[in-house]
Each structure stands twice: as C-alpha cells, then as structure tokens.
Amino acid sequence: MHEPRIIVALDFSSAESALRLADQLDPRLCRLKVGKELFTATGPQLVEKLMASGFEIFLDLKFHDIPNTVANACKAATSLGVWMVNVHALGGRRMLNAAREAIEPGSTKLIAVTLLTSMNHEDITDIGLVGESEQIVARLAQLTYDCNLDGVVCSALETALLRQQFGNEFCLVTPGIRLHHDSIDDQKRVTTPMKAIADGANFLVIGRPISQAINPLQKCLEIYNEMGIFL
Ligand code: C5P
C-alpha cells in the first residue's frame, strides 16, 4: 500500500459538512486538512473525531507570533496528535527555531508557508519586502530549511525549483491541483496531479475537485490513476 499523497482540504464552516465529506472518504487514500475556518468553528473536538475515524490531520493554522507563543501552539498541536502543522516563515529565524525545538523531529511534521500566493507585487511592496516573489519564496524556503523544519507549502510553479534546491528529504506540499477537465475555481495557476508529483511534490492539497465531486472517493482514485499510482 502506498502512503496517501492526497490531502483533502476541509474548507467548511461546520463539523457536519466536514464529517459528511470525511464519511465518504477513506483514510487509506487521503489525509485531511483542517484550516482556520473549520478549526475556529469546531475546535479540537472535530480534529479528534476525524482522527478517531482513522484520518491523519494536517492542521493548517499557519502560526505566526512571538517565538514562545508559537512554540507553545506547536506543542499543543503535537499533544493533539496531528500528523502535520505549519507556521509562517515570515515569523523569522527565532520563531522557526522555537517551533522546531517544540516539536521532536520524527513526530508531527512541521512545515512553513513562505509567501502567500494571494499576494501580488503591490502587496509585497506595501509590506516593505523587496524583490520578486520567486526570490522571496526561495529565501524564505532556505530559512525554513536552515532551521531544520521538515518542508514548505509551495505553489505548483515553485515545486520543481524547490525540489532542486533542497534535495529529496525536504517535504513539499502543493495546492492548486486540478485534473484537465476540472473547474479551476478561483485558483490563478493550477497544475495536474501528475505534473506536481513529477516536479517533486510529496503531498497534494486538493479541495473542491474532491469535496464537490458526486463521488469523492471515486475522484481520489481518478486522481491517483492520473498520477500513475494504482492503489
Ligand atoms: O479547492 P482547492 O483545491 O482550490 O483548495 C485548495 C486548498 O489549498 C485551500 O484550502 C486553500 O486555502 C489551500 N491553499 C491554496 N494555495 C496556497 C496555499 C493554500 O490553495 N498557496
């Protein structure tokens, strides 16, 4: 059995909707991502419930605060027993080091987001960052790597370059995934599962193509099929 490469984004506002989708999925085929909206609405109880059904959870709360607070938040995530948690690389070296020290390597995976893909050139300039977004992403990914975090969330466009830059041990988690016939929704740039995996992504974050499919489990299988992975 292969390790599940798909992480299904539970972008919902209620536990009922999230559980309804989880009930149609299989923990052998996918992990689940719980983000700010769902976690704020439902708390750790839902995460525990999903884990009790066998799912591994990526807690996508993008911690960004003073080092001590982030370290304690990371410890709380580890105690909850989630598979993966993330922080903002923009929180800086001391914050990243504190997060790393709080989570024993080999337990909960600790990754960082670099630059949010929603930020355009004007947004970047507004906050005083200098350079093109590619350079800023590369710099923040390097900082994440230097602080011994396990990997980064990266856009499909960055995956190949980051894989080259950091070798095979660094974990790359890539959203913006669509099959050829899927709607791209509000994503600006998308890539296919096969291309993302070929570029070096370890895990694919996929939301609407699966959550809005008539048969979400079948859709997961279709995605693996497109990647050339037969489960
Ligand atoms: O529905 P869709 O597949 O577009 O959902 C993608 C998921 O990945 C959402 O939860 C979104 O917030 C997240 N994400 C993203 N782009 C990033 C980082 C995270 O789409 N750069």
mmCIF file with all atom_site columns, C-alpha atoms in Angstrom, residues 29-159:
data_model
loop_
_atom_site.group_PDB
_atom_site.id
_atom_site.type_symbol
_atom_site.label_atom_id
_atom_site.label_alt_id
_atom_site.label_comp_id
_atom_site.label_asym_id
_atom_site.label_entity_id
_atom_site.label_seq_id
_atom_site.pdbx_PDB_ins_code
_atom_site.Cartn_x
_atom_site.Cartn_y
_atom_site.Cartn_z
_atom_site.occupancy
_atom_site.B_iso_or_equiv
_atom_site.pdbx_formal_charge
_atom_site.auth_seq_id
_atom_site.auth_comp_id
_atom_site.auth_asym_id
_atom_site.auth_atom_id
_atom_site.pdbx_PDB_model_num
ATOM 1   C CA . LEU A 1 29  ? -6.388  7.068  0.323   1.00 0.00 ? 29  LEU A CA 1
ATOM 2   C CA . CYS A 1 30  ? -6.118  10.547 1.799   1.00 0.00 ? 30  CYS A CA 1
ATOM 3   C CA . ARG A 1 31  ? -5.293  12.727 4.742   1.00 0.00 ? 31  ARG A CA 1
ATOM 4   C CA . LEU A 1 32  ? -7.401  15.733 5.737   1.00 0.00 ? 32  LEU A CA 1
ATOM 5   C CA . LYS A 1 33  ? -6.507  19.410 6.112   1.00 0.00 ? 33  LYS A CA 1
ATOM 6   C CA . VAL A 1 34  ? -8.254  21.407 8.825   1.00 0.00 ? 34  VAL A CA 1
ATOM 7   C CA . GLY A 1 35  ? -7.742  25.136 8.416   1.00 0.00 ? 35  GLY A CA 1
ATOM 8   C CA . LYS A 1 36  ? -8.599  28.336 10.272  1.00 0.00 ? 36  LYS A CA 1
ATOM 9   C CA . GLU A 1 37  ? -12.292 28.478 9.378   1.00 0.00 ? 37  GLU A CA 1
ATOM 10  C CA . LEU A 1 38  ? -13.162 24.936 10.401  1.00 0.00 ? 38  LEU A CA 1
ATOM 11  C CA . PHE A 1 39  ? -10.881 24.892 13.441  1.00 0.00 ? 39  PHE A CA 1
ATOM 12  C CA . THR A 1 40  ? -12.223 28.206 14.731  1.00 0.00 ? 40  THR A CA 1
ATOM 13  C CA . ALA A 1 41  ? -15.777 26.986 14.296  1.00 0.00 ? 41  ALA A CA 1
ATOM 14  C CA . THR A 1 42  ? -15.370 23.490 15.680  1.00 0.00 ? 42  THR A CA 1
ATOM 15  C CA . GLY A 1 43  ? -12.184 23.314 17.777  1.00 0.00 ? 43  GLY A CA 1
ATOM 16  C CA . PRO A 1 44  ? -10.000 20.346 18.589  1.00 0.00 ? 44  PRO A CA 1
ATOM 17  C CA . GLN A 1 45  ? -13.026 18.086 19.179  1.00 0.00 ? 45  GLN A CA 1
ATOM 18  C CA . LEU A 1 46  ? -13.591 17.751 15.450  1.00 0.00 ? 46  LEU A CA 1
ATOM 19  C CA . VAL A 1 47  ? -9.905  17.005 14.852  1.00 0.00 ? 47  VAL A CA 1
ATOM 20  C CA . GLU A 1 48  ? -10.121 14.261 17.497  1.00 0.00 ? 48  GLU A CA 1
ATOM 21  C CA . LYS A 1 49  ? -13.247 12.866 15.897  1.00 0.00 ? 49  LYS A CA 1
ATOM 22  C CA . LEU A 1 50  ? -11.634 12.744 12.454  1.00 0.00 ? 50  LEU A CA 1
ATOM 23  C CA . MET A 1 51  ? -8.554  11.071 13.910  1.00 0.00 ? 51  MET A CA 1
ATOM 24  C CA . ALA A 1 52  ? -10.766 8.523  15.665  1.00 0.00 ? 52  ALA A CA 1
ATOM 25  C CA . SER A 1 53  ? -12.096 7.615  12.211  1.00 0.00 ? 53  SER A CA 1
ATOM 26  C CA . GLY A 1 54  ? -8.517  6.843  11.184  1.00 0.00 ? 54  GLY A CA 1
ATOM 27  C CA . PHE A 1 55  ? -7.608  10.034 9.325   1.00 0.00 ? 55  PHE A CA 1
ATOM 28  C CA . GLU A 1 56  ? -4.270  11.790 9.728   1.00 0.00 ? 56  GLU A CA 1
ATOM 29  C CA . ILE A 1 57  ? -4.667  15.548 10.007  1.00 0.00 ? 57  ILE A CA 1
ATOM 30  C CA . PHE A 1 58  ? -2.732  18.492 8.620   1.00 0.00 ? 58  PHE A CA 1
ATOM 31  C CA . LEU A 1 59  ? -3.580  21.344 10.995  1.00 0.00 ? 59  LEU A CA 1
ATOM 32  C CA . ASP A 1 60  ? -3.224  24.344 8.687   1.00 0.00 ? 60  ASP A CA 1
ATOM 33  C CA . LEU A 1 61  ? -3.261  27.214 11.201  1.00 0.00 ? 61  LEU A CA 1
ATOM 34  C CA . LYS A 1 62  ? -0.119  28.970 9.924   1.00 0.00 ? 62  LYS A CA 1
ATOM 35  C CA . PHE A 1 63  ? 1.151   30.026 13.353  1.00 0.00 ? 63  PHE A CA 1
ATOM 36  C CA . HIS A 1 64  ? 2.826   33.470 13.291  1.00 0.00 ? 64  HIS A CA 1
ATOM 37  C CA . ASP A 1 65  ? 3.559   35.094 16.643  1.00 0.00 ? 65  ASP A CA 1
ATOM 38  C CA . ILE A 1 66  ? 6.388   35.632 19.101  1.00 0.00 ? 66  ILE A CA 1
ATOM 39  C CA . PRO A 1 67  ? 8.637   32.557 19.414  1.00 0.00 ? 67  PRO A CA 1
ATOM 40  C CA . ASN A 1 68  ? 7.351   31.496 22.844  1.00 0.00 ? 68  ASN A CA 1
ATOM 41  C CA . THR A 1 69  ? 3.703   31.604 21.760  1.00 0.00 ? 69  THR A CA 1
ATOM 42  C CA . VAL A 1 70  ? 4.377   29.714 18.543  1.00 0.00 ? 70  VAL A CA 1
ATOM 43  C CA . ALA A 1 71  ? 6.399   27.088 20.410  1.00 0.00 ? 71  ALA A CA 1
ATOM 44  C CA . ASN A 1 72  ? 3.514   26.528 22.818  1.00 0.00 ? 72  ASN A CA 1
ATOM 45  C CA . ALA A 1 73  ? 0.980   26.380 19.980  1.00 0.00 ? 73  ALA A CA 1
ATOM 46  C CA . CYS A 1 74  ? 3.187   23.768 18.270  1.00 0.00 ? 74  CYS A CA 1
ATOM 47  C CA . LYS A 1 75  ? 3.324   21.739 21.483  1.00 0.00 ? 75  LYS A CA 1
ATOM 48  C CA . ALA A 1 76  ? -0.476  21.888 21.711  1.00 0.00 ? 76  ALA A CA 1
ATOM 49  C CA . ALA A 1 77  ? -0.741  20.622 18.115  1.00 0.00 ? 77  ALA A CA 1
ATOM 50  C CA . THR A 1 78  ? 1.628   17.751 18.891  1.00 0.00 ? 78  THR A CA 1
ATOM 51  C CA . SER A 1 79  ? -0.370  16.858 22.007  1.00 0.00 ? 79  SER A CA 1
ATOM 52  C CA . LEU A 1 80  ? -3.499  16.794 19.912  1.00 0.00 ? 80  LEU A CA 1
ATOM 53  C CA . GLY A 1 81  ? -1.708  14.196 17.811  1.00 0.00 ? 81  GLY A CA 1
ATOM 54  C CA . VAL A 1 82  ? -1.936  15.800 14.385  1.00 0.00 ? 82  VAL A CA 1
ATOM 55  C CA . TRP A 1 83  ? 0.229   14.458 11.567  1.00 0.00 ? 83  TRP A CA 1
ATOM 56  C CA . MET A 1 84  ? 1.354   17.866 10.262  1.00 0.00 ? 84  MET A CA 1
ATOM 57  C CA . VAL A 1 85  ? 1.242   21.506 11.396  1.00 0.00 ? 85  VAL A CA 1
ATOM 58  C CA . ASN A 1 86  ? 2.518   24.725 9.842   1.00 0.00 ? 86  ASN A CA 1
ATOM 59  C CA . VAL A 1 87  ? 3.915   28.129 10.725  1.00 0.00 ? 87  VAL A CA 1
ATOM 60  C CA . HIS A 1 88  ? 4.656   31.306 8.722   1.00 0.00 ? 88  HIS A CA 1
ATOM 61  C CA . ALA A 1 89  ? 8.288   31.579 7.626   1.00 0.00 ? 89  ALA A CA 1
ATOM 62  C CA . LEU A 1 90  ? 7.822   35.365 7.810   1.00 0.00 ? 90  LEU A CA 1
ATOM 63  C CA . GLY A 1 91  ? 7.831   34.946 11.599  1.00 0.00 ? 91  GLY A CA 1
ATOM 64  C CA . GLY A 1 92  ? 11.612  34.778 11.260  1.00 0.00 ? 92  GLY A CA 1
ATOM 65  C CA . ARG A 1 93  ? 14.516  32.600 12.325  1.00 0.00 ? 93  ARG A CA 1
ATOM 66  C CA . ARG A 1 94  ? 13.986  32.719 16.083  1.00 0.00 ? 94  ARG A CA 1
ATOM 67  C CA . MET A 1 95  ? 10.323  31.847 15.714  1.00 0.00 ? 95  MET A CA 1
ATOM 68  C CA . LEU A 1 96  ? 11.142  28.957 13.357  1.00 0.00 ? 96  LEU A CA 1
ATOM 69  C CA . ASN A 1 97  ? 13.838  27.679 15.730  1.00 0.00 ? 97  ASN A CA 1
ATOM 70  C CA . ALA A 1 98  ? 11.408  27.840 18.637  1.00 0.00 ? 98  ALA A CA 1
ATOM 71  C CA . ALA A 1 99  ? 8.810   25.886 16.642  1.00 0.00 ? 99  ALA A CA 1
ATOM 72  C CA . ARG A 1 100 ? 11.440  23.272 15.734  1.00 0.00 ? 100 ARG A CA 1
ATOM 73  C CA . GLU A 1 101 ? 12.548  22.900 19.348  1.00 0.00 ? 101 GLU A CA 1
ATOM 74  C CA . ALA A 1 102 ? 8.932   22.442 20.436  1.00 0.00 ? 102 ALA A CA 1
ATOM 75  C CA . ILE A 1 103 ? 8.276   19.513 18.111  1.00 0.00 ? 103 ILE A CA 1
ATOM 76  C CA . GLU A 1 104 ? 10.501  16.480 18.225  1.00 0.00 ? 104 GLU A CA 1
ATOM 77  C CA . PRO A 1 105 ? 11.731  15.635 14.717  1.00 0.00 ? 105 PRO A CA 1
ATOM 78  C CA . GLY A 1 106 ? 10.035  12.473 13.516  1.00 0.00 ? 106 GLY A CA 1
ATOM 79  C CA . SER A 1 107 ? 6.768   13.193 15.359  1.00 0.00 ? 107 SER A CA 1
ATOM 80  C CA . THR A 1 108 ? 4.299   15.771 13.979  1.00 0.00 ? 108 THR A CA 1
ATOM 81  C CA . LYS A 1 109 ? 5.653   17.106 10.682  1.00 0.00 ? 109 LYS A CA 1
ATOM 82  C CA . LEU A 1 110 ? 6.495   20.791 10.924  1.00 0.00 ? 110 LEU A CA 1
ATOM 83  C CA . ILE A 1 111 ? 6.347   22.810 7.728   1.00 0.00 ? 111 ILE A CA 1
ATOM 84  C CA . ALA A 1 112 ? 6.197   26.520 6.856   1.00 0.00 ? 112 ALA A CA 1
ATOM 85  C CA . VAL A 1 113 ? 4.339   28.677 4.406   1.00 0.00 ? 113 VAL A CA 1
ATOM 86  C CA . THR A 1 114 ? 6.626   31.122 2.617   1.00 0.00 ? 114 THR A CA 1
ATOM 87  C CA . LEU A 1 115 ? 4.808   33.881 0.775   1.00 0.00 ? 115 LEU A CA 1
ATOM 88  C CA . LEU A 1 116 ? 1.040   33.551 0.419   1.00 0.00 ? 116 LEU A CA 1
ATOM 89  C CA . THR A 1 117 ? 0.237   33.040 -3.259  1.00 0.00 ? 117 THR A CA 1
ATOM 90  C CA . SER A 1 118 ? -2.592  35.552 -2.912  1.00 0.00 ? 118 SER A CA 1
ATOM 91  C CA . MET A 1 119 ? -0.009  38.346 -2.570  1.00 0.00 ? 119 MET A CA 1
ATOM 92  C CA . ASN A 1 120 ? 0.721   40.292 -5.724  1.00 0.00 ? 120 ASN A CA 1
ATOM 93  C CA . HIS A 1 121 ? 3.623   42.635 -6.376  1.00 0.00 ? 121 HIS A CA 1
ATOM 94  C CA . GLU A 1 122 ? 1.801   45.601 -4.823  1.00 0.00 ? 122 GLU A CA 1
ATOM 95  C CA . ASP A 1 123 ? 1.004   43.646 -1.630  1.00 0.00 ? 123 ASP A CA 1
ATOM 96  C CA . ILE A 1 124 ? 4.648   42.602 -1.346  1.00 0.00 ? 124 ILE A CA 1
ATOM 97  C CA . THR A 1 125 ? 5.884   46.166 -1.783  1.00 0.00 ? 125 THR A CA 1
ATOM 98  C CA . ASP A 1 126 ? 3.265   47.512 0.651   1.00 0.00 ? 126 ASP A CA 1
ATOM 99  C CA . ILE A 1 127 ? 4.738   45.496 3.496   1.00 0.00 ? 127 ILE A CA 1
ATOM 100 C CA . GLY A 1 128 ? 8.287   46.522 2.643   1.00 0.00 ? 128 GLY A CA 1
ATOM 101 C CA . LEU A 1 129 ? 9.519   43.280 1.099   1.00 0.00 ? 129 LEU A CA 1
ATOM 102 C CA . VAL A 1 130 ? 11.972  43.823 -1.725  1.00 0.00 ? 130 VAL A CA 1
ATOM 103 C CA . GLY A 1 131 ? 12.346  41.678 -4.820  1.00 0.00 ? 131 GLY A CA 1
ATOM 104 C CA . GLU A 1 132 ? 10.277  39.392 -6.982  1.00 0.00 ? 132 GLU A CA 1
ATOM 105 C CA . SER A 1 133 ? 8.032   36.864 -5.311  1.00 0.00 ? 133 SER A CA 1
ATOM 106 C CA . GLU A 1 134 ? 10.160  33.951 -6.622  1.00 0.00 ? 134 GLU A CA 1
ATOM 107 C CA . GLN A 1 135 ? 13.230  35.336 -4.858  1.00 0.00 ? 135 GLN A CA 1
ATOM 108 C CA . ILE A 1 136 ? 11.311  35.948 -1.644  1.00 0.00 ? 136 ILE A CA 1
ATOM 109 C CA . VAL A 1 137 ? 9.895   32.419 -1.726  1.00 0.00 ? 137 VAL A CA 1
ATOM 110 C CA . ALA A 1 138 ? 13.379  30.968 -2.335  1.00 0.00 ? 138 ALA A CA 1
ATOM 111 C CA . ARG A 1 139 ? 14.820  32.984 0.556   1.00 0.00 ? 139 ARG A CA 1
ATOM 112 C CA . LEU A 1 140 ? 12.053  32.032 3.000   1.00 0.00 ? 140 LEU A CA 1
ATOM 113 C CA . ALA A 1 141 ? 12.265  28.378 1.942   1.00 0.00 ? 141 ALA A CA 1
ATOM 114 C CA . GLN A 1 142 ? 16.036  28.489 2.554   1.00 0.00 ? 142 GLN A CA 1
ATOM 115 C CA . LEU A 1 143 ? 15.432  29.952 6.011   1.00 0.00 ? 143 LEU A CA 1
ATOM 116 C CA . THR A 1 144 ? 12.907  27.189 6.725   1.00 0.00 ? 144 THR A CA 1
ATOM 117 C CA . TYR A 1 145 ? 15.415  24.579 5.578   1.00 0.00 ? 145 TYR A CA 1
ATOM 118 C CA . ASP A 1 146 ? 18.225  26.124 7.640   1.00 0.00 ? 146 ASP A CA 1
ATOM 119 C CA . CYS A 1 147 ? 16.013  25.980 10.732  1.00 0.00 ? 147 CYS A CA 1
ATOM 120 C CA . ASN A 1 148 ? 15.543  22.237 10.121  1.00 0.00 ? 148 ASN A CA 1
ATOM 121 C CA . LEU A 1 149 ? 11.826  22.340 9.544   1.00 0.00 ? 149 LEU A CA 1
ATOM 122 C CA . ASP A 1 150 ? 10.505  19.375 7.582   1.00 0.00 ? 150 ASP A CA 1
ATOM 123 C CA . GLY A 1 151 ? 9.357   21.286 4.496   1.00 0.00 ? 151 GLY A CA 1
ATOM 124 C CA . VAL A 1 152 ? 7.207   24.024 2.998   1.00 0.00 ? 152 VAL A CA 1
ATOM 125 C CA . VAL A 1 153 ? 3.854   24.589 1.361   1.00 0.00 ? 153 VAL A CA 1
ATOM 126 C CA . CYS A 1 154 ? 4.619   25.708 -2.183  1.00 0.00 ? 154 CYS A CA 1
ATOM 127 C CA . SER A 1 155 ? 2.715   26.634 -5.296  1.00 0.00 ? 155 SER A CA 1
ATOM 128 C CA . ALA A 1 156 ? 2.816   24.319 -8.269  1.00 0.00 ? 156 ALA A CA 1
ATOM 129 C CA . LEU A 1 157 ? 5.103   26.792 -10.031 1.00 0.00 ? 157 LEU A CA 1
ATOM 130 C CA . GLU A 1 158 ? 7.720   26.627 -7.304  1.00 0.00 ? 158 GLU A CA 1
ATOM 131 C CA . THR A 1 159 ? 7.768   22.889 -6.693  1.00 0.00 ? 159 THR A CA 1
#
